[in-house]
Coordinates of C-alpha atoms in Angstrom, one line a residue:
M1 CA 123.4 95.1 114.3
S2 CA 122.6 91.5 113.4
Y3 CA 119.6 90.0 111.7
R4 CA 117.7 86.7 111.4
A5 CA 116.4 85.1 108.2
L6 CA 113.9 82.3 107.5
I7 CA 113.8 80.3 104.2
V8 CA 110.4 78.6 103.4
D9 CA 110.2 76.2 100.5
D10 CA 108.7 72.7 100.1
E11 CA 111.8 71.7 98.1
I12 CA 114.7 70.8 100.3
Y13 CA 117.3 71.4 97.6
A14 CA 115.9 74.8 97.0
V15 CA 116.4 75.6 100.7
M16 CA 119.8 74.1 100.8
G17 CA 120.8 76.1 97.6
I18 CA 119.8 79.4 99.1
K19 CA 121.3 78.7 102.4
S20 CA 124.7 77.9 100.8
G21 CA 124.6 80.3 97.9
V22 CA 123.9 83.6 99.8
K23 CA 126.9 85.2 101.7
W24 CA 124.9 85.8 104.9
E25 CA 127.9 87.1 106.9
E26 CA 128.2 90.1 104.5
L27 CA 124.6 91.0 105.3
H28 CA 125.2 90.7 109.0
I29 CA 122.6 87.8 109.2
T30 CA 123.8 85.6 112.0
E31 CA 121.0 83.0 112.1
V32 CA 119.3 81.4 109.1
Y33 CA 116.2 79.2 109.9
E34 CA 114.4 76.9 107.5
A35 CA 110.9 75.6 107.1
Y36 CA 109.2 73.3 104.5
H37 CA 105.6 74.5 104.8
I38 CA 103.8 77.5 106.2
R39 CA 102.7 75.8 109.5
E40 CA 106.3 75.1 110.3
A41 CA 107.2 78.7 109.3
M42 CA 104.6 80.0 111.7
Q43 CA 106.1 77.9 114.5
V44 CA 109.6 79.2 113.8
M45 CA 108.4 82.8 113.8
S46 CA 106.4 82.3 117.0
K47 CA 109.7 81.4 118.8
A48 CA 112.2 83.6 117.0
S49 CA 112.1 87.2 115.8
I50 CA 112.6 87.0 112.0
D51 CA 113.7 90.1 110.0
I52 CA 113.8 88.6 106.5
L53 CA 111.4 86.0 105.2
I54 CA 112.4 84.3 101.9
C55 CA 109.4 82.3 100.8
D56 CA 108.2 80.2 97.8
I57 CA 104.6 81.3 96.8
E58 CA 103.3 78.0 95.6
M59 CA 103.5 75.1 98.1
P60 CA 101.2 72.1 98.6
R61 CA 100.4 72.7 102.2
G62 CA 99.4 76.4 102.1
N63 CA 100.8 79.1 99.8
G64 CA 103.1 82.0 100.5
I65 CA 100.3 84.6 100.3
E66 CA 98.6 82.9 103.3
L67 CA 101.8 83.1 105.2
L68 CA 102.3 86.8 104.4
E69 CA 98.8 87.5 105.6
W70 CA 99.7 85.8 108.9
V71 CA 103.1 87.7 109.0
N72 CA 101.4 91.1 108.5
E73 CA 99.3 90.4 111.6
H74 CA 101.9 88.7 113.9
S75 CA 105.2 90.0 112.7
P76 CA 104.6 93.3 110.8
N77 CA 108.2 94.4 110.9
T78 CA 109.3 91.3 108.8
E79 CA 110.2 92.0 105.2
T80 CA 109.1 89.3 102.8
I81 CA 110.8 88.3 99.5
F82 CA 108.8 85.8 97.3
L83 CA 110.3 83.2 95.0
T84 CA 108.4 81.3 92.4
A85 CA 108.9 79.3 89.3
H86 CA 105.8 80.8 87.6
S87 CA 105.0 84.5 86.7
N88 CA 101.5 84.3 88.0
F89 CA 100.0 87.8 87.8
S90 CA 97.2 87.2 90.5
F91 CA 99.9 86.1 93.0
V92 CA 102.0 89.1 92.2
Q93 CA 99.1 91.4 92.5
R94 CA 98.1 90.0 95.9
A95 CA 101.7 90.1 97.1
I96 CA 101.9 93.8 96.3
Q97 CA 98.6 94.5 98.0
L98 CA 99.9 92.8 101.2
D99 CA 103.2 94.8 101.0
G100 CA 105.6 92.1 100.1
F101 CA 109.0 93.6 99.6
D102 CA 110.0 91.9 96.3
Y103 CA 109.1 89.1 93.9
L104 CA 111.8 87.0 92.1
L105 CA 111.4 84.3 89.5
K106 CA 113.1 80.9 90.0
P107 CA 115.8 79.9 89.3
V108 CA 117.0 83.0 91.1
E109 CA 120.7 84.0 90.8
Y110 CA 122.2 84.2 94.3
H111 CA 123.9 87.6 93.8
V112 CA 120.5 89.0 92.8
L113 CA 118.8 87.5 95.8
Q114 CA 121.6 88.8 98.0
A115 CA 121.2 92.3 96.6
T116 CA 117.5 92.2 97.2
I117 CA 118.0 91.0 100.8
G118 CA 120.4 93.9 101.3
R119 CA 117.8 96.4 100.1
A120 CA 115.2 94.9 102.4
L121 CA 117.6 95.2 105.3
D122 CA 118.2 98.9 104.4
T123 CA 114.4 99.4 104.7
I124 CA 114.4 97.6 108.1
K125 CA 117.2 99.8 109.3
Q126 CA 115.3 103.0 108.4
E127 CA 112.1 101.8 110.0
R128 CA 114.0 100.9 113.2
E129 CA 115.6 104.3 113.2
V130 CA 112.1 105.9 112.8
A131 CA 110.7 103.8 115.6
S132 CA 113.6 104.6 117.9
L133 CA 113.2 108.3 117.0
R134 CA 109.5 108.3 117.9
E135 CA 110.4 107.1 121.4
Q136 CA 113.1 109.8 121.9
Y137 CA 111.8 112.8 120.0
K138 CA 110.4 114.7 123.0
P139 CA 113.8 115.3 124.7
Y140 CA 115.6 115.7 121.4
Y141 CA 113.1 117.9 119.5
N142 CA 115.7 119.5 117.1
L143 CA 116.8 116.0 116.0
W144 CA 113.2 114.9 115.6
L145 CA 112.5 117.9 113.3
K146 CA 115.3 116.8 110.9
K147 CA 113.8 113.3 110.8
K148 CA 110.2 114.3 110.7
S149 CA 109.8 113.5 107.0
L150 CA 110.9 109.9 107.8
I151 CA 108.1 109.6 110.4
S152 CA 105.5 111.1 108.0
D153 CA 106.6 108.8 105.1
K154 CA 106.4 105.8 107.4
F155 CA 102.9 106.7 108.6
W156 CA 101.5 107.1 105.1
N157 CA 103.3 103.9 103.8
D158 CA 101.9 101.9 106.7
L159 CA 98.4 103.4 106.2
F160 CA 98.3 102.7 102.5
S161 CA 99.8 99.2 102.9
K162 CA 97.2 98.5 105.7
K163 CA 99.9 97.9 108.3
I164 CA 98.0 100.6 110.2
T165 CA 94.2 100.5 110.4
C166 CA 92.6 103.9 110.8
S167 CA 89.0 104.2 111.8
S168 CA 86.9 107.0 113.2
S169 CA 87.6 105.6 116.7
N170 CA 91.4 105.8 116.6
T171 CA 91.9 108.8 114.3
E172 CA 92.7 111.2 117.2
R173 CA 95.2 108.8 118.7
L174 CA 97.1 108.3 115.4
I175 CA 97.2 112.1 114.7
H176 CA 98.7 112.6 118.1
E177 CA 101.1 109.6 118.0
Y178 CA 102.6 110.6 114.6
V179 CA 102.3 114.4 115.2
L180 CA 100.3 114.9 112.0
P181 CA 99.3 118.4 111.1
L182 CA 95.6 117.3 110.9
T183 CA 92.4 117.3 112.9
S184 CA 89.9 114.5 112.9
S185 CA 87.7 116.6 110.5
T186 CA 90.5 117.4 108.1
L187 CA 89.9 116.2 104.5
I188 CA 92.8 114.7 102.6
L189 CA 92.8 114.9 98.8
P190 CA 95.3 112.4 97.2
I191 CA 96.9 112.9 93.8
V192 CA 98.8 109.9 92.4
I193 CA 101.6 111.0 90.0
S194 CA 102.0 108.2 87.4
V195 CA 105.5 108.2 85.8
E196 CA 104.6 106.7 82.4
G197 CA 108.0 106.8 80.8
W198 CA 111.2 108.7 80.2
D199 CA 112.3 110.6 77.2
R200 CA 115.8 109.1 77.3
E201 CA 117.5 106.0 78.5
L202 CA 118.3 106.3 82.2
N203 CA 120.0 104.1 84.8
S204 CA 118.4 103.4 88.2
A205 CA 120.4 106.1 89.9
D206 CA 119.4 108.7 87.3
E207 CA 115.7 107.7 87.7
E208 CA 115.9 108.1 91.5
V209 CA 117.4 111.6 91.2
L210 CA 114.7 112.7 88.6
E211 CA 111.9 111.2 90.7
Y212 CA 113.2 113.2 93.6
A213 CA 113.0 116.3 91.4
L214 CA 109.5 115.3 90.3
R215 CA 108.3 115.3 93.9
N216 CA 109.9 118.6 94.7
I217 CA 108.3 120.3 91.7
A218 CA 105.0 118.7 92.7
R219 CA 105.4 120.2 96.2
D220 CA 106.0 123.7 94.7
L221 CA 103.2 123.6 92.1
M222 CA 100.4 121.6 93.9
L223 CA 100.9 122.6 97.5
L224 CA 101.9 126.3 96.8
G225 CA 101.7 127.4 100.4
R226 CA 98.9 125.0 101.3
H227 CA 99.1 122.3 104.0
G228 CA 100.0 118.9 102.6
D229 CA 102.7 116.4 101.9
V230 CA 104.5 114.7 99.0
I231 CA 105.6 111.1 99.5
Q232 CA 106.9 108.1 97.7
T233 CA 105.7 104.7 98.9
K234 CA 107.9 101.7 99.2
L235 CA 106.4 100.5 95.9
G236 CA 107.7 103.6 94.2
V237 CA 104.3 105.4 93.9
N238 CA 104.7 109.2 94.1
C239 CA 101.7 110.8 95.8
V240 CA 100.6 114.4 96.7
L241 CA 98.4 114.8 99.8
L242 CA 96.5 118.0 100.1
F243 CA 95.1 118.8 103.6
I244 CA 91.8 120.7 103.4
E245 CA 89.9 122.1 106.4
Q246 CA 86.8 123.1 104.5
A247 CA 85.2 121.0 101.8
D248 CA 84.9 124.0 99.4
E249 CA 88.3 125.5 100.2
L250 CA 90.0 124.0 97.1
N251 CA 89.3 125.4 93.7
S252 CA 89.1 122.4 91.2
A253 CA 89.8 124.5 88.2
W254 CA 93.0 125.9 89.9
L255 CA 94.1 122.4 90.9
E256 CA 93.6 121.1 87.3
E257 CA 95.6 123.9 85.9
Q258 CA 98.5 123.3 88.4
C259 CA 98.5 119.7 87.4
R260 CA 98.6 120.6 83.7
Q261 CA 101.5 123.0 84.3
Y262 CA 103.2 120.2 86.3
I263 CA 102.9 117.7 83.4
H264 CA 104.2 120.2 80.9
Y265 CA 107.2 121.1 83.2
C266 CA 108.1 117.4 83.7
R267 CA 108.0 116.9 79.9
E268 CA 110.1 119.9 79.1
Y269 CA 112.7 119.8 81.8
L270 CA 112.7 116.4 83.5
Y271 CA 112.5 114.2 80.4
S272 CA 109.4 112.4 81.8
Y273 CA 105.9 111.7 80.7
V274 CA 103.5 111.8 83.7
S275 CA 99.8 111.8 84.4
C276 CA 98.0 113.1 87.5
Y277 CA 95.1 111.1 89.0
I278 CA 93.2 113.3 91.4
G279 CA 91.0 111.6 94.0
K280 CA 88.1 112.8 96.2
A281 CA 88.8 114.7 99.4
S282 CA 88.4 112.1 102.2
L283 CA 88.7 111.8 106.0
L284 CA 91.9 110.1 107.3
S285 CA 90.0 106.9 107.9
Q286 CA 88.9 106.7 104.2
V287 CA 92.0 108.1 102.4
G288 CA 93.7 104.7 102.2
L289 CA 90.7 103.3 100.2
M290 CA 90.7 106.4 97.9
Y291 CA 94.4 105.9 97.3
K292 CA 93.8 102.3 96.3
K293 CA 91.0 103.4 93.9
L294 CA 93.4 105.8 92.2
L295 CA 95.9 103.0 91.7
D296 CA 93.2 100.9 90.2
M297 CA 92.2 103.8 88.0
E298 CA 95.8 104.2 86.9
Y299 CA 96.1 100.5 86.2
N300 CA 93.1 100.5 83.9
M301 CA 94.0 103.7 82.1
I302 CA 95.6 102.0 79.1
K303 CA 95.0 104.6 76.4
K304 CA 95.3 108.2 77.6
K305 CA 98.8 109.5 78.5
S306 CA 100.1 112.7 80.0
Q307 CA 96.6 113.6 81.3
V308 CA 94.9 115.0 84.3
Q309 CA 92.3 112.4 85.4
W310 CA 89.7 113.0 88.1
Y311 CA 88.4 110.1 90.0
K312 CA 84.8 109.0 89.3
E313 CA 82.9 105.9 90.2
S314 CA 83.1 103.6 87.2
H315 CA 80.5 101.1 86.0
S316 CA 82.5 99.0 83.6
S317 CA 80.6 97.0 81.1
A318 CA 81.6 93.6 79.7
Q319 CA 84.3 93.8 77.0
N320 CA 83.3 92.7 73.5
T321 CA 86.7 93.1 72.0
K322 CA 87.6 90.3 69.6
L323 CA 90.9 88.6 70.1
P324 CA 93.1 87.7 67.1
E325 CA 93.0 84.4 65.2
F326 CA 95.9 82.8 67.1
T327 CA 95.8 79.7 64.8
T328 CA 96.7 81.8 61.8
W329 CA 99.3 83.6 63.8
T330 CA 100.8 80.3 64.9
L331 CA 101.3 79.3 61.2
L332 CA 102.9 82.6 60.3
I333 CA 105.5 82.3 63.1
E334 CA 106.2 78.7 62.4
Q335 CA 106.8 79.4 58.7
G336 CA 109.1 82.3 59.5
K337 CA 106.9 85.0 58.0
K338 CA 108.0 87.7 60.4
E339 CA 107.0 90.7 58.4
D340 CA 103.5 89.3 57.8
M341 CA 103.2 88.6 61.6
E342 CA 104.4 92.1 62.4
K343 CA 101.7 93.5 60.1
E344 CA 99.1 91.4 62.0
L345 CA 100.2 92.8 65.3
C346 CA 100.1 96.4 64.0
R347 CA 96.6 95.7 62.6
F348 CA 95.3 94.3 65.9
F349 CA 96.7 97.1 68.1
T350 CA 95.5 99.8 65.8
A351 CA 92.0 98.3 66.1
L352 CA 92.4 98.3 69.9
E353 CA 93.2 102.0 69.8
Q354 CA 89.8 102.7 68.2
E355 CA 87.9 101.0 71.0
K356 CA 85.9 103.6 73.0
E357 CA 85.7 101.5 76.2
L358 CA 88.7 99.5 77.0
N359 CA 90.3 98.3 80.3
A360 CA 93.2 96.2 81.4
D361 CA 91.2 92.9 81.2
V362 CA 91.5 93.0 77.4
L363 CA 95.3 93.3 77.6
H364 CA 95.5 90.5 80.1
A365 CA 93.4 88.2 77.8
F366 CA 95.7 89.0 74.9
Y367 CA 98.8 88.6 76.9
H368 CA 97.9 85.2 78.3
S369 CA 96.7 84.0 74.8
F370 CA 99.8 85.2 73.1
V371 CA 102.1 83.6 75.7
Q372 CA 100.1 80.3 75.4
M373 CA 100.6 80.4 71.6
I374 CA 104.3 80.9 72.0
H375 CA 104.6 78.1 74.5
Y376 CA 102.8 75.8 72.1
I377 CA 105.1 76.7 69.2
L378 CA 108.3 76.3 71.3
H379 CA 107.1 73.1 72.9
K380 CA 106.9 71.5 69.5
R381 CA 110.7 72.2 69.2
S382 CA 111.4 71.1 72.7
L383 CA 112.3 74.7 73.7
S384 CA 111.5 76.6 76.9
L385 CA 110.1 80.1 76.7
H386 CA 111.3 80.9 80.2
R387 CA 114.9 80.0 79.4
L388 CA 114.8 81.7 76.0
I389 CA 113.6 85.0 77.5
Q390 CA 116.1 84.8 80.3
R391 CA 118.9 84.5 77.8
A392 CA 117.5 87.3 75.6
E393 CA 115.9 89.9 77.8
D394 CA 115.0 89.5 81.5
T395 CA 112.6 92.4 81.6
L396 CA 110.1 90.6 79.4
V397 CA 109.0 88.5 82.3
E398 CA 108.8 91.1 85.0
A399 CA 105.2 92.2 84.6
I400 CA 102.3 92.3 82.2
P401 CA 102.5 95.5 80.0
R402 CA 99.9 98.1 81.2
S403 CA 99.3 100.1 78.0
I404 CA 98.4 99.4 74.4
A405 CA 101.7 100.8 73.3
D406 CA 103.7 98.9 75.8
M407 CA 101.9 95.6 75.0
E408 CA 102.5 96.1 71.3
Q409 CA 106.2 96.8 71.9
W410 CA 106.3 93.7 74.2
A411 CA 104.7 91.5 71.5
H412 CA 107.1 92.7 68.8
R413 CA 110.1 92.1 71.0
L414 CA 108.9 88.6 72.0
L415 CA 108.2 87.8 68.3
A416 CA 111.7 88.9 67.4
I417 CA 113.3 86.7 70.0
V418 CA 111.2 83.7 69.1
H419 CA 111.7 84.2 65.3
D420 CA 115.5 84.5 65.8
Q421 CA 115.5 81.3 67.8
L422 CA 113.4 79.3 65.3
H423 CA 114.9 80.7 62.1
K424 CA 118.5 81.5 62.9
D425 CA 120.5 83.0 60.0
D426 CA 122.5 86.1 61.0
S427 CA 122.5 87.4 64.6
V428 CA 121.2 90.9 65.5
I429 CA 124.5 91.8 67.0
H430 CA 126.5 90.9 63.9
R431 CA 124.1 93.0 61.8
V432 CA 124.5 95.9 64.1
K433 CA 128.3 95.7 64.1
R434 CA 128.3 95.5 60.3
Y435 CA 126.1 98.6 60.0
I436 CA 128.4 100.5 62.4
H437 CA 131.5 99.5 60.4
D438 CA 129.9 100.5 57.2
H439 CA 128.8 104.0 58.5
L440 CA 131.7 105.1 60.7
S441 CA 132.0 108.3 58.6
E442 CA 128.4 109.2 59.3
S443 CA 126.3 110.2 62.3
I444 CA 125.1 107.0 63.9
T445 CA 122.1 107.1 66.3
R446 CA 120.7 104.3 68.5
E447 CA 117.3 104.8 66.8
E448 CA 118.9 104.2 63.3
L449 CA 120.6 101.0 64.6
A450 CA 117.3 99.8 66.2
D451 CA 115.4 100.5 63.0
H452 CA 118.0 98.6 61.0
V453 CA 117.4 95.4 63.0
H454 CA 113.6 96.1 63.7
L455 CA 114.0 96.3 67.5
N456 CA 113.1 98.7 70.2
P457 CA 116.0 101.1 70.8
A458 CA 116.1 100.6 74.6
Y459 CA 115.9 96.8 74.2
L460 CA 118.7 96.8 71.5
S461 CA 120.9 98.8 73.9
R462 CA 120.4 96.3 76.7
L463 CA 120.8 93.3 74.3
F464 CA 124.0 94.7 72.8
K465 CA 125.6 95.4 76.2
K466 CA 124.7 92.0 77.4
E467 CA 126.2 90.2 74.4
V468 CA 129.2 92.5 73.7
G469 CA 130.0 93.7 77.2
E470 CA 130.0 97.4 76.4
S471 CA 127.3 99.9 75.4
L472 CA 126.5 100.9 71.9
T473 CA 127.9 104.4 72.4
D474 CA 131.2 103.0 73.8
Y475 CA 131.5 100.5 70.9
V476 CA 130.9 103.1 68.2
L477 CA 133.5 105.4 69.9
S478 CA 136.0 102.5 70.2
E479 CA 135.6 101.5 66.5
R480 CA 136.0 105.0 65.3
M481 CA 139.2 105.6 67.4
K482 CA 140.7 102.3 66.1
V483 CA 140.2 103.5 62.5
A484 CA 141.6 106.9 63.4
K485 CA 144.6 105.4 65.1
D486 CA 145.4 103.2 62.1
L487 CA 145.1 106.2 59.7
I488 CA 147.5 108.2 61.9
I489 CA 150.0 105.3 61.9
N490 CA 149.7 104.3 58.3
S491 CA 148.9 107.4 56.4
S492 CA 150.0 111.0 56.0
M493 CA 146.4 112.4 56.0
P494 CA 145.9 115.6 58.0
I495 CA 144.4 115.0 61.4
S496 CA 141.4 117.1 60.5
D497 CA 140.7 114.9 57.5
I498 CA 141.0 111.8 59.6
A499 CA 138.5 113.2 62.1
Q500 CA 136.0 113.8 59.2
S501 CA 136.6 110.3 57.8
V502 CA 135.4 108.7 61.1
G503 CA 132.4 111.0 61.5
Y504 CA 133.6 114.0 63.5
T505 CA 132.9 117.5 62.1
N506 CA 134.0 119.1 65.4
F507 CA 137.8 118.8 65.4
S508 CA 138.2 119.7 69.1
Y509 CA 135.7 117.1 70.1
F510 CA 137.5 114.4 68.1
T511 CA 140.7 115.4 69.8
K512 CA 139.1 115.1 73.2
M513 CA 137.6 111.6 72.4
F514 CA 141.0 110.3 71.0
K515 CA 142.8 111.5 74.1
K516 CA 140.1 109.8 76.3
Q517 CA 140.7 106.5 74.5
Y518 CA 144.5 106.6 74.2
Q519 CA 145.7 109.2 76.7
Y520 CA 147.4 111.2 73.9
T521 CA 146.1 113.8 71.5
P522 CA 146.2 112.7 67.8
Q523 CA 149.0 115.3 67.1
H524 CA 151.0 114.1 70.0
Y525 CA 150.5 110.5 69.0
R526 CA 151.8 111.1 65.5
R527 CA 154.7 113.3 66.6
H528 CA 156.1 110.6 68.9
L529 CA 155.5 107.5 66.8
E530 CA 159.1 107.2 65.7
D531 CA 160.6 108.3 69.0
Q532 CA 158.9 106.0 71.5
P533 CA 156.2 103.3 71.6
I534 CA 152.8 104.5 72.6
K535 CA 150.6 102.4 74.9
S536 CA 146.9 102.5 74.3
S537 CA 144.1 101.7 76.7
S538 CA 142.2 99.9 74.0
G539 CA 143.2 97.7 71.1

């Protein structure tokens, strides 16, 4: 199977760079078109079927959002990847609403872009499989049963992303076409499951497995023999859909209790903090709008966590929250008074927590003002915030934090990065390594290390691995084993005493770790030192 791609950018060198930097043949993309404004892109797409659209958002002759609106109407099977030099929240929000596949900041690394294109092509393959299946499912009913969930997921994804328009006039047709277990009078009650955080550091594969488990548990607890579905949208939103034939069929108190049990179960067994946002039962033609309202509700819920929230029409009033004195903060940062600045941040966010009525607009105002202040401080030193963050921690530029706690953490992390750049003395990594070397005989946790250098534990883990090339856990293990090996070689200490001297109270576990590092048990290593050379896998 081969594919076609289109690159749209008003900068010719950007187009040339992408065209030469991506290994198109590995992606089975046989034709790569180029355009330098959206009108030219529309002409190309009118003549050729384009699978992947790689588009700059901000162009002088019409922006990428306008092009995506046109693509959704004229080429809905095209997946769009946006590139931009600016992290403009309004553009990102609109791109998400229009079902853009991904959003990358310039200058983009070509291997990252290639991986993103690969994921987009996987989505296209799945959608083509579903489309083909729908054409053939009647003569191959058993095969269709196995793939039915794919068809259902595609329908709800297309409905919620507005690729499908459902109205009272075409409800019956859609129900028949997608073989939905509904009637035109069935009410659908959506419940958005918001994964607010994890209780431990996870890689992306672990998160996918746990989110799969989250959906299965939601199916068991919230459907419980009732008709409905549990889906995950392409944007990663987990959603329960309850099908109700009578408006009074569902007991609200029962549903809330099931959601509370679900939140407790996720916390206890799946290491996750979740909230449930319960909408109003709606007809198929209205459920897409209710789903969007729940997402808006989740977005503005910046204070309460691990809660059951019922949808209600809000009449938000103007915010009177006072923003900090950024002039004073500027002086504190420029003078290197990091501790005073950290106290100011804590004072401000503590005051925010006391606000009775608070929505995301306040966090946006703080975010943009704080970033503007940092830009001003760095500009005076001829430094770039974008490059500084890219070197230090990429995730800081991905999105605006959505909760008070996340915003406070983000501000402290950014302050630490800027402070270290402006007032370099001793690097964080050197201080962490020194602490590890001084405490090898003790239990060393990631939280203790993070507290020692005043950083968030997850951020320190990523920073350490980026700078050193191995994780904190692997580094501590390696250093302990080096010391243990030296003691075995150069002393007559009993192996059990050596184990304790490098922080191991469990002798068998020490032996297991030593063998993992050097392929020999400590006893075997000492026994053969004089007979034959021992090769180790690590210095």
